[in-house]
Amino acid sequence: MLRWIFLDIGNVLMNDDPAMALLYFELHRAMCSSGYRMTFSELLAEREELIRTRGPEHWAILGRKYLAEGGHWRLMHRCATRIRADYMACHAVLPGVQEAIRELADSYQLGTVANQLKEVVPALEQVGLGQYFRIHAVSEVVGIRKPDPRLYRWALERAGCEPAEAVMVGDRADNDIAPAREVGMWTILFRIPHHLKAYAPRNDYEELYFESQARASISRIPPGGELETPDETVEDMPGLRQAIERIADRAQRGSPPGSSA
């Protein structure tokens, strides 16, 4: 029986593209201060190539490349301080989330599993979503980051449920699907198309970053093998609700996570 739904936050509940746009803007500004003569568009083109050739961690790779380890660390601290000061200035609730979460909370217990700053918890309260979540397995709060399976085990232990009684919903095959499958949970890969995020760029650098994000995104990297293959793949909140009901039906019939329908 399916009892718990755990959801990632970035690009599942909230659009974190504005935060990433800010990170790239600040990286470019730091590079210019260090003497580099590269346009913002050129930096974004390097970002896209890194995603195509190496996958995740593109911002950290570029930060260390151009600012060295110490400069990258100082940049991370400055950016985190700015985001902590007003989390929702750099994030936006995705379309359909409010209604979908209210409906899911009528039938299931809800929790989050996310690599996020601790400020995300009061931010969820701020936008009216906090009341629906009983557990927050947030990396900065727990002290464990995805894809470490221990973060998922921590969430399951707090929920008091077996892995096969829970489903993980995330946007990345490597960070969300693989570790959730490893601990025995059901999994849903949530891949909202860029144009459905319904966010209007507020400045030139956001517009350039969003165009780059539409061309290359780690969320669009395909599963890299059986462990990264989800039970369901969806693109919007109506599709998510339907996928959860299909999984609930399979669980009720005794099918294990990871099995064919």
CSV table of C-alpha atoms in Angstrom, one decimal:
chain,number,residue,atom,x,y,z
A,1,MET,CA,0.0,0.0,0.0
A,2,LEU,CA,1.3,3.4,-0.9
A,3,ARG,CA,1.3,5.8,2.1
A,4,TRP,CA,4.0,8.5,1.5
A,5,ILE,CA,4.9,10.8,-1.3
A,6,PHE,CA,8.3,12.5,-1.1
A,7,LEU,CA,9.1,15.3,-3.5
A,8,ASP,CA,12.2,17.2,-4.6
A,9,ILE,CA,11.8,20.9,-4.4
A,10,GLY,CA,13.9,22.4,-7.2
A,11,ASN,CA,12.0,22.1,-10.5
A,12,VAL,CA,9.3,19.9,-8.9
A,13,LEU,CA,7.7,22.3,-6.4
A,14,MET,CA,9.6,25.4,-7.3
A,15,ASN,CA,11.3,26.8,-10.3
A,16,ASP,CA,15.0,27.4,-9.3
A,17,ASP,CA,16.1,28.7,-12.7
A,18,PRO,CA,16.1,32.3,-11.3
A,19,ALA,CA,18.5,31.2,-8.5
A,20,MET,CA,20.8,29.5,-11.1
A,21,ALA,CA,20.6,32.6,-13.3
A,22,LEU,CA,21.8,34.6,-10.3
A,23,LEU,CA,24.7,32.2,-9.7
A,24,TYR,CA,25.9,32.5,-13.2
A,25,PHE,CA,25.5,36.3,-13.2
A,26,GLU,CA,27.6,36.5,-10.1
A,27,LEU,CA,30.2,34.0,-11.5
A,28,HIS,CA,30.5,36.1,-14.6
A,29,ARG,CA,30.9,39.3,-12.6
A,30,ALA,CA,33.6,37.7,-10.4
A,31,MET,CA,35.4,36.5,-13.6
A,32,CYS,CA,35.4,40.0,-15.0
A,33,SER,CA,36.8,41.4,-11.8
A,34,SER,CA,39.6,38.8,-12.0
A,35,GLY,CA,40.5,40.0,-15.5
A,36,TYR,CA,38.7,37.6,-17.8
A,37,ARG,CA,37.3,39.0,-21.0
A,38,MET,CA,34.4,36.6,-21.7
A,39,THR,CA,30.8,37.7,-22.4
A,40,PHE,CA,27.9,36.3,-20.4
A,41,SER,CA,26.7,34.5,-23.5
A,42,GLU,CA,30.1,32.9,-24.0
A,43,LEU,CA,30.1,31.6,-20.4
A,44,LEU,CA,26.6,30.1,-20.9
A,45,ALA,CA,27.8,28.4,-24.1
A,46,GLU,CA,30.6,26.8,-22.0
A,47,ARG,CA,27.9,25.8,-19.5
A,48,GLU,CA,25.9,24.0,-22.2
A,49,GLU,CA,28.9,22.2,-23.5
A,50,LEU,CA,29.8,21.0,-20.0
A,51,ILE,CA,26.2,19.6,-19.6
A,52,ARG,CA,26.5,17.8,-22.9
A,53,THR,CA,29.9,16.3,-22.2
A,54,ARG,CA,30.1,15.9,-18.4
A,55,GLY,CA,26.6,16.3,-17.0
A,56,PRO,CA,25.9,17.8,-13.6
A,57,GLU,CA,28.0,20.2,-11.4
A,58,HIS,CA,28.6,22.6,-14.3
A,59,TRP,CA,28.5,25.8,-12.2
A,60,ALA,CA,31.0,24.4,-9.6
A,61,ILE,CA,33.3,23.2,-12.4
A,62,LEU,CA,33.4,26.6,-14.0
A,63,GLY,CA,33.8,28.4,-10.7
A,64,ARG,CA,36.9,26.4,-9.8
A,65,LYS,CA,38.2,26.7,-13.4
A,66,TYR,CA,38.1,30.5,-13.4
A,67,LEU,CA,38.3,31.5,-9.7
A,68,ALA,CA,40.3,28.6,-8.3
A,69,GLU,CA,39.1,26.8,-5.2
A,70,GLY,CA,39.3,29.7,-2.8
A,71,GLY,CA,37.5,32.1,-5.1
A,72,HIS,CA,34.8,29.6,-5.9
A,73,TRP,CA,34.2,29.1,-2.1
A,74,ARG,CA,33.9,32.8,-1.5
A,75,LEU,CA,31.5,33.1,-4.4
A,76,MET,CA,29.3,30.3,-3.1
A,77,HIS,CA,29.2,32.0,0.3
A,78,ARG,CA,28.2,35.4,-1.2
A,79,CYS,CA,25.5,33.8,-3.4
A,80,ALA,CA,24.1,31.7,-0.5
A,81,THR,CA,24.0,34.8,1.7
A,82,ARG,CA,22.0,36.6,-0.9
A,83,ILE,CA,19.5,33.8,-1.5
A,84,ARG,CA,19.1,33.2,2.3
A,85,ALA,CA,18.1,36.9,2.7
A,86,ASP,CA,15.0,36.4,0.4
A,87,TYR,CA,14.6,32.9,-0.8
A,88,MET,CA,11.4,33.6,-2.8
A,89,ALA,CA,13.1,36.4,-4.8
A,90,CYS,CA,15.1,33.7,-6.5
A,91,HIS,CA,12.4,31.0,-6.8
A,92,ALA,CA,8.8,30.7,-8.0
A,93,VAL,CA,6.2,28.0,-7.3
A,94,LEU,CA,5.6,26.0,-10.5
A,95,PRO,CA,2.2,26.1,-12.2
A,96,GLY,CA,-0.3,23.7,-10.7
A,97,VAL,CA,1.7,22.8,-7.6
A,98,GLN,CA,-0.7,24.4,-5.1
A,99,GLU,CA,-3.7,22.5,-6.3
A,100,ALA,CA,-1.8,19.2,-6.8
A,101,ILE,CA,-0.3,19.2,-3.3
A,102,ARG,CA,-3.6,20.0,-1.7
A,103,GLU,CA,-5.2,17.0,-3.5
A,104,LEU,CA,-2.3,14.6,-2.8
A,105,ALA,CA,-2.4,15.6,0.9
A,106,ASP,CA,-6.0,14.3,1.1
A,107,SER,CA,-4.8,10.8,0.3
A,108,TYR,CA,-1.1,10.6,1.3
A,109,GLN,CA,1.4,11.8,3.8
A,110,LEU,CA,3.8,14.2,2.2
A,111,GLY,CA,7.5,15.0,2.6
A,112,THR,CA,10.4,16.6,0.8
A,113,VAL,CA,13.9,15.2,0.0
A,114,ALA,CA,16.0,18.0,-1.4
A,115,ASN,CA,19.5,19.5,-1.7
A,116,GLN,CA,18.5,23.0,-0.4
A,117,LEU,CA,19.4,25.7,2.0
A,118,LYS,CA,17.6,25.5,5.3
A,119,GLU,CA,15.6,28.6,4.3
A,120,VAL,CA,13.5,26.6,2.0
A,121,VAL,CA,11.4,25.3,4.9
A,122,PRO,CA,10.1,28.7,6.0
A,123,ALA,CA,9.8,29.6,2.3
A,124,LEU,CA,7.3,26.7,1.8
A,125,GLU,CA,5.3,28.1,4.7
A,126,GLN,CA,5.5,31.6,3.1
A,127,VAL,CA,3.9,30.3,-0.1
A,128,GLY,CA,1.2,28.3,1.7
A,129,LEU,CA,2.7,24.8,1.1
A,130,GLY,CA,4.3,24.1,4.4
A,131,GLN,CA,1.2,22.9,6.1
A,132,TYR,CA,1.0,19.9,3.8
A,133,PHE,CA,4.5,18.5,4.5
A,134,ARG,CA,5.2,16.4,7.6
A,135,ILE,CA,8.9,15.7,6.9
A,136,HIS,CA,11.6,17.8,5.4
A,137,ALA,CA,14.8,15.8,4.5
A,138,VAL,CA,16.6,19.0,3.5
A,139,SER,CA,20.4,18.5,3.0
A,140,GLU,CA,21.5,21.6,5.0
A,141,VAL,CA,19.3,20.6,7.9
A,142,VAL,CA,20.1,16.9,7.9
A,143,GLY,CA,23.7,17.2,6.9
A,144,ILE,CA,23.5,14.7,4.1
A,145,ARG,CA,23.3,15.5,0.4
A,146,LYS,CA,21.7,13.6,-2.5
A,147,PRO,CA,22.6,11.3,-4.1
A,148,ASP,CA,23.6,9.8,-0.8
A,149,PRO,CA,21.0,7.1,-0.1
A,150,ARG,CA,21.2,7.8,3.6
A,151,LEU,CA,19.1,11.0,3.1
A,152,TYR,CA,16.3,8.8,1.7
A,153,ARG,CA,16.7,6.3,4.6
A,154,TRP,CA,16.6,9.3,7.0
A,155,ALA,CA,13.3,10.4,5.5
A,156,LEU,CA,11.8,6.9,5.6
A,157,GLU,CA,12.8,6.3,9.2
A,158,ARG,CA,11.1,9.6,10.2
A,159,ALA,CA,8.0,8.6,8.3
A,160,GLY,CA,7.9,5.2,9.9
A,161,CYS,CA,7.2,3.5,6.6
A,162,GLU,CA,8.8,0.8,4.4
A,163,PRO,CA,10.5,1.9,1.2
A,164,ALA,CA,7.8,0.1,-0.9
A,165,GLU,CA,5.2,2.2,0.8
A,166,ALA,CA,6.7,5.5,-0.5
A,167,VAL,CA,7.4,7.1,-3.9
A,168,MET,CA,10.1,9.7,-4.7
A,169,VAL,CA,9.3,12.4,-7.2
A,170,GLY,CA,12.4,14.2,-8.6
A,171,ASP,CA,13.7,15.9,-11.7
A,172,ARG,CA,17.1,14.1,-12.0
A,173,ALA,CA,17.8,10.5,-12.8
A,174,ASP,CA,21.1,10.5,-11.0
A,175,ASN,CA,20.3,12.5,-7.8
A,176,ASP,CA,16.6,11.4,-7.3
A,177,ILE,CA,15.8,8.2,-9.1
A,178,ALA,CA,18.9,6.1,-8.6
A,179,PRO,CA,19.3,6.6,-4.8
A,180,ALA,CA,15.5,6.2,-4.2
A,181,ARG,CA,15.5,3.0,-6.2
A,182,GLU,CA,18.6,1.8,-4.3
A,183,VAL,CA,16.7,2.0,-1.0
A,184,GLY,CA,13.6,0.3,-2.5
A,185,MET,CA,11.2,3.2,-3.1
A,186,TRP,CA,8.9,3.8,-6.1
A,187,THR,CA,10.2,6.5,-8.3
A,188,ILE,CA,8.7,9.2,-10.7
A,189,LEU,CA,10.9,11.4,-12.9
A,190,PHE,CA,9.3,14.8,-13.1
A,191,ARG,CA,10.5,16.7,-16.2
A,192,ILE,CA,8.6,19.9,-16.7
A,193,PRO,CA,9.4,21.4,-20.2
A,194,HIS,CA,11.0,24.8,-19.9
A,195,HIS,CA,8.2,26.6,-21.6
A,196,LEU,CA,5.6,25.3,-19.0
A,197,LYS,CA,7.4,26.8,-16.1
A,198,ALA,CA,5.5,30.1,-16.8
A,199,TYR,CA,8.2,32.4,-15.5
A,200,ALA,CA,8.9,35.8,-17.2
A,201,PRO,CA,12.6,36.9,-17.1
A,202,ARG,CA,13.0,40.1,-15.0
A,203,ASN,CA,16.3,41.2,-16.5
A,204,ASP,CA,18.7,40.6,-19.4
A,205,TYR,CA,20.8,38.0,-17.6
A,206,GLU,CA,17.8,36.0,-16.6
A,207,GLU,CA,16.6,36.0,-20.2
A,208,LEU,CA,20.0,34.8,-21.5
A,209,TYR,CA,20.2,32.1,-18.8
A,210,PHE,CA,16.7,30.9,-19.5
A,211,GLU,CA,17.5,30.6,-23.2
A,212,SER,CA,20.6,28.6,-22.3
A,213,GLN,CA,18.5,26.4,-19.9
A,214,ALA,CA,16.1,25.7,-22.7
A,215,ARG,CA,19.0,24.5,-24.9
A,216,ALA,CA,20.7,22.4,-22.2
A,217,SER,CA,19.6,21.2,-18.8
A,218,ILE,CA,20.7,18.5,-16.4
A,219,SER,CA,17.1,17.6,-15.9
A,220,ARG,CA,17.0,16.5,-19.5
A,221,ILE,CA,19.9,14.1,-19.2
A,222,PRO,CA,18.4,10.6,-19.9
A,223,PRO,CA,18.7,7.7,-17.4
A,224,GLY,CA,22.1,6.1,-17.5
A,225,GLY,CA,21.1,2.5,-16.9
A,226,GLU,CA,18.6,0.4,-15.0
A,227,LEU,CA,19.1,2.0,-11.6
A,228,GLU,CA,18.3,5.5,-13.0
A,229,THR,CA,15.2,4.3,-14.8
A,230,PRO,CA,12.0,5.5,-13.0
A,231,ASP,CA,8.7,3.7,-12.6
A,232,GLU,CA,7.0,6.6,-14.3
A,233,THR,CA,8.0,9.8,-16.2
A,234,VAL,CA,5.7,12.8,-16.3
A,235,GLU,CA,5.9,16.5,-17.4
A,236,ASP,CA,3.2,18.3,-15.4
A,237,MET,CA,1.2,18.1,-12.2
A,238,PRO,CA,-1.9,16.5,-13.7
A,239,GLY,CA,0.4,13.8,-15.1
A,240,LEU,CA,2.0,13.4,-11.7
A,241,ARG,CA,-1.3,12.8,-10.0
A,242,GLN,CA,-2.2,10.1,-12.6
A,243,ALA,CA,1.2,8.5,-12.3
A,244,ILE,CA,0.9,8.3,-8.5
A,245,GLU,CA,-2.5,6.6,-8.8
A,246,ARG,CA,-1.0,4.1,-11.2
A,247,ILE,CA,1.8,3.3,-8.8
A,248,ALA,CA,-0.7,3.1,-5.9
A,249,ASP,CA,-2.7,0.5,-7.9
A,250,ARG,CA,0.4,-1.5,-8.7
A,251,ALA,CA,1.5,-1.4,-5.0
A,252,GLN,CA,-2.0,-2.5,-4.0
A,253,ARG,CA,-1.7,-5.5,-6.3
A,254,GLY,CA,1.6,-6.5,-4.7
A,255,SER,CA,4.0,-5.4,-7.5
A,256,PRO,CA,7.4,-4.3,-6.1
A,257,PRO,CA,9.1,-1.0,-7.1
A,258,GLY,CA,11.1,-1.2,-10.2
A,259,SER,CA,8.9,-3.9,-11.7
A,260,SER,CA,7.1,-3.6,-15.0
A,261,ALA,CA,3.5,-2.5,-14.9
